[in-house]
Amino acid sequence: MTKVILSILCLMFSGSAVANSIFKCIKDDKIVFSQHSCPKDFRQHEIEYQLGITIETDSDKRTETVDPLQALLQKEVISKNRLLQLLDSEMYRLKQENSYFEILRASELQKLERNRYWQKKEATDPAYIASIEEMNLHFDNLITNNASTIILLDDHKEQITLETSDVK
């Protein structure tokens, strides 16, 4: 169980490290985006993204970025508050992804409906019904997978919250 949770957290941290903060490096009329601090001959803007909000800061000071996955692999500690933030952001991302899957499902249903109309088939046509069932099964599996991951992450979050409240 511990290995499963650690694997999920590692995957979660690796995705959030990339998406949390990037640097916009500017030199003359060239703009380059990087996950690491810009070289000294570039001006630097830091772009942070969290929970759907983007903040761009003009910061020419160089910062050392720490990838949470690398920190775990090097046995450095991530604070409980930061871990709770990462869990919240991953659960939010998965919920957004489920909403996106519903939008894709509606789009696919319209596409199947258009094909059925132009091929002059009935709504009771076995091939049409089979394709709708296949599409629904596909999206149901994706949504169920995300929902089970959200439940697992929420359980882990509750466990961390209980540990934090016991320490106080």
Short mmCIF file of C-alpha atoms in Angstrom, two decimals:
data_model
loop_
_atom_site.label_atom_id
_atom_site.label_comp_id
_atom_site.label_asym_id
_atom_site.label_seq_id
_atom_site.Cartn_x
_atom_site.Cartn_y
_atom_site.Cartn_z
CA MET A 1 0.00 0.00 0.00
CA THR A 2 2.85 2.35 0.86
CA LYS A 3 4.51 1.71 -2.49
CA VAL A 4 1.26 2.50 -4.31
CA ILE A 5 0.82 5.79 -2.44
CA LEU A 6 4.47 6.70 -2.97
CA SER A 7 4.15 5.93 -6.70
CA ILE A 8 1.04 8.08 -7.01
CA LEU A 9 2.71 10.92 -5.14
CA CYS A 10 5.81 10.70 -7.32
CA LEU A 11 3.70 10.87 -10.46
CA MET A 12 1.71 13.73 -9.00
CA PHE A 13 4.84 15.65 -7.99
CA SER A 14 6.49 15.21 -11.35
CA GLY A 15 3.45 16.70 -13.12
CA SER A 16 3.06 19.56 -10.68
CA ALA A 17 6.74 20.52 -10.79
CA VAL A 18 6.47 21.20 -14.48
CA ALA A 19 3.15 23.02 -14.30
CA ASN A 20 3.75 25.16 -11.19
CA SER A 21 6.43 27.57 -12.30
CA ILE A 22 8.23 28.35 -15.55
CA PHE A 23 10.55 31.15 -16.61
CA LYS A 24 10.14 33.47 -19.55
CA CYS A 25 13.63 34.40 -20.75
CA ILE A 26 13.86 37.58 -22.86
CA LYS A 27 16.83 38.80 -24.88
CA ASP A 28 16.33 41.49 -27.54
CA ASP A 29 13.38 40.23 -29.61
CA LYS A 30 13.78 36.56 -28.60
CA ILE A 31 11.55 34.95 -25.97
CA VAL A 32 12.30 31.49 -24.61
CA PHE A 33 10.36 29.56 -21.97
CA SER A 34 12.27 27.36 -19.56
CA GLN A 35 11.69 25.27 -16.45
CA HIS A 36 15.00 26.48 -15.02
CA SER A 37 16.36 29.95 -14.29
CA CYS A 38 17.40 31.94 -17.35
CA PRO A 39 21.03 32.41 -18.38
CA LYS A 40 22.67 35.60 -17.12
CA ASP A 41 22.44 37.46 -20.44
CA PHE A 42 18.63 37.07 -20.52
CA ARG A 43 16.01 39.07 -18.62
CA GLN A 44 13.78 36.81 -16.60
CA HIS A 45 10.04 36.75 -15.83
CA GLU A 46 8.74 34.03 -13.56
CA ILE A 47 5.33 32.60 -14.48
CA GLU A 48 3.52 30.71 -11.74
CA TYR A 49 0.39 28.66 -12.36
CA GLN A 50 -1.72 27.20 -9.60
CA LEU A 51 -5.39 26.20 -9.51
CA GLY A 52 -6.19 28.00 -12.75
CA ILE A 53 -4.50 31.31 -11.83
CA THR A 54 -1.44 32.54 -13.70
CA ILE A 55 0.89 35.14 -12.17
CA GLU A 56 3.80 36.63 -14.11
CA THR A 57 6.52 38.34 -12.07
CA ASP A 58 9.46 40.30 -13.48
CA SER A 59 12.32 38.78 -11.52
CA ASP A 60 15.84 39.09 -12.77
CA LYS A 61 17.16 37.38 -9.70
CA ARG A 62 18.21 33.82 -10.34
CA THR A 63 16.48 31.14 -8.30
CA GLU A 64 17.31 27.52 -7.82
CA THR A 65 14.24 25.45 -8.58
CA VAL A 66 13.72 22.25 -6.63
CA ASP A 67 11.77 19.52 -8.35
CA PRO A 68 9.63 17.77 -5.69
CA LEU A 69 10.31 14.37 -7.28
CA GLN A 70 14.06 14.99 -7.10
CA ALA A 71 13.66 16.13 -3.48
CA LEU A 72 11.91 12.85 -2.65
CA LEU A 73 14.51 10.80 -4.47
CA GLN A 74 17.28 12.62 -2.58
CA LYS A 75 15.35 12.05 0.66
CA GLU A 76 14.74 15.74 1.25
CA VAL A 77 11.54 16.55 3.10
CA ILE A 78 8.49 18.32 1.71
CA SER A 79 6.43 20.13 4.32
CA LYS A 80 3.02 18.77 5.22
CA ASN A 81 1.35 22.02 4.14
CA ARG A 82 3.01 21.83 0.72
CA LEU A 83 2.02 18.17 0.42
CA LEU A 84 -1.59 19.08 1.25
CA GLN A 85 -1.48 21.83 -1.39
CA LEU A 86 -0.17 19.39 -3.98
CA LEU A 87 -2.85 16.86 -3.10
CA ASP A 88 -5.55 19.53 -3.41
CA SER A 89 -4.23 20.71 -6.76
CA GLU A 90 -4.04 17.16 -8.12
CA MET A 91 -7.60 16.39 -7.00
CA TYR A 92 -8.77 19.64 -8.62
CA ARG A 93 -6.96 18.71 -11.85
CA LEU A 94 -8.57 15.27 -11.90
CA LYS A 95 -12.04 16.78 -11.35
CA GLN A 96 -11.41 19.21 -14.20
CA GLU A 97 -10.29 16.29 -16.37
CA ASN A 98 -13.53 14.45 -15.59
CA SER A 99 -15.50 17.52 -16.70
CA TYR A 100 -13.44 17.59 -19.88
CA PHE A 101 -14.23 13.92 -20.49
CA GLU A 102 -17.94 14.70 -20.27
CA ILE A 103 -17.51 17.43 -22.87
CA LEU A 104 -15.61 15.00 -25.11
CA ARG A 105 -18.34 12.39 -24.63
CA ALA A 106 -21.02 14.88 -25.77
CA SER A 107 -18.90 15.80 -28.79
CA GLU A 108 -18.37 12.16 -29.74
CA LEU A 109 -22.08 11.47 -29.36
CA GLN A 110 -22.85 14.33 -31.75
CA LYS A 111 -20.31 12.96 -34.21
CA LEU A 112 -21.89 9.49 -34.08
CA GLU A 113 -25.33 11.02 -34.47
CA ARG A 114 -24.21 12.99 -37.56
CA ASN A 115 -22.69 9.87 -39.11
CA ARG A 116 -25.90 7.95 -38.46
CA TYR A 117 -27.98 10.72 -40.03
CA TRP A 118 -25.85 11.00 -43.18
CA GLN A 119 -25.72 7.24 -43.61
CA LYS A 120 -29.53 7.22 -43.27
CA LYS A 121 -29.54 4.62 -40.52
CA GLU A 122 -32.17 4.27 -37.83
CA ALA A 123 -31.48 5.05 -34.16
CA THR A 124 -32.12 1.36 -33.48
CA ASP A 125 -29.36 0.22 -35.88
CA PRO A 126 -27.17 -2.38 -34.08
CA ALA A 127 -23.90 -0.85 -35.34
CA TYR A 128 -24.94 2.61 -34.10
CA ILE A 129 -26.00 1.26 -30.70
CA ALA A 130 -22.75 -0.73 -30.39
CA SER A 131 -20.63 2.34 -31.19
CA ILE A 132 -22.50 4.39 -28.57
CA GLU A 133 -22.03 1.65 -25.96
CA GLU A 134 -18.32 1.40 -26.81
CA MET A 135 -17.91 5.17 -26.52
CA ASN A 136 -19.78 5.29 -23.20
CA LEU A 137 -17.73 2.41 -21.82
CA HIS A 138 -14.50 4.18 -22.79
CA PHE A 139 -15.43 7.47 -21.10
CA ASP A 140 -16.97 5.71 -18.09
CA ASN A 141 -13.68 3.86 -17.55
CA LEU A 142 -11.67 7.08 -17.74
CA ILE A 143 -13.99 8.88 -15.31
CA THR A 144 -14.09 5.91 -12.91
CA ASN A 145 -10.30 5.69 -12.94
CA ASN A 146 -10.01 9.39 -12.07
CA ALA A 147 -12.72 9.11 -9.40
CA SER A 148 -10.91 6.22 -7.70
CA THR A 149 -7.67 8.20 -7.77
CA ILE A 150 -9.45 11.21 -6.26
CA ILE A 151 -10.79 9.00 -3.46
CA LEU A 152 -7.32 7.58 -2.81
CA LEU A 153 -5.78 11.07 -2.74
CA ASP A 154 -8.54 12.34 -0.45
CA ASP A 155 -7.95 9.44 1.95
CA HIS A 156 -4.24 10.23 1.95
CA LYS A 157 -5.01 13.92 2.56
CA GLU A 158 -7.22 13.02 5.54
CA GLN A 159 -4.46 10.82 6.92
CA ILE A 160 -1.93 13.66 6.66
CA THR A 161 -4.40 16.10 8.22
CA LEU A 162 -4.95 13.71 11.15
CA GLU A 163 -1.19 13.28 11.61
CA THR A 164 -0.74 17.06 11.55
CA SER A 165 -3.51 17.63 14.10
CA ASP A 166 -2.13 14.89 16.39
CA VAL A 167 1.28 16.58 16.45
CA LYS A 168 -0.18 19.93 17.56
#
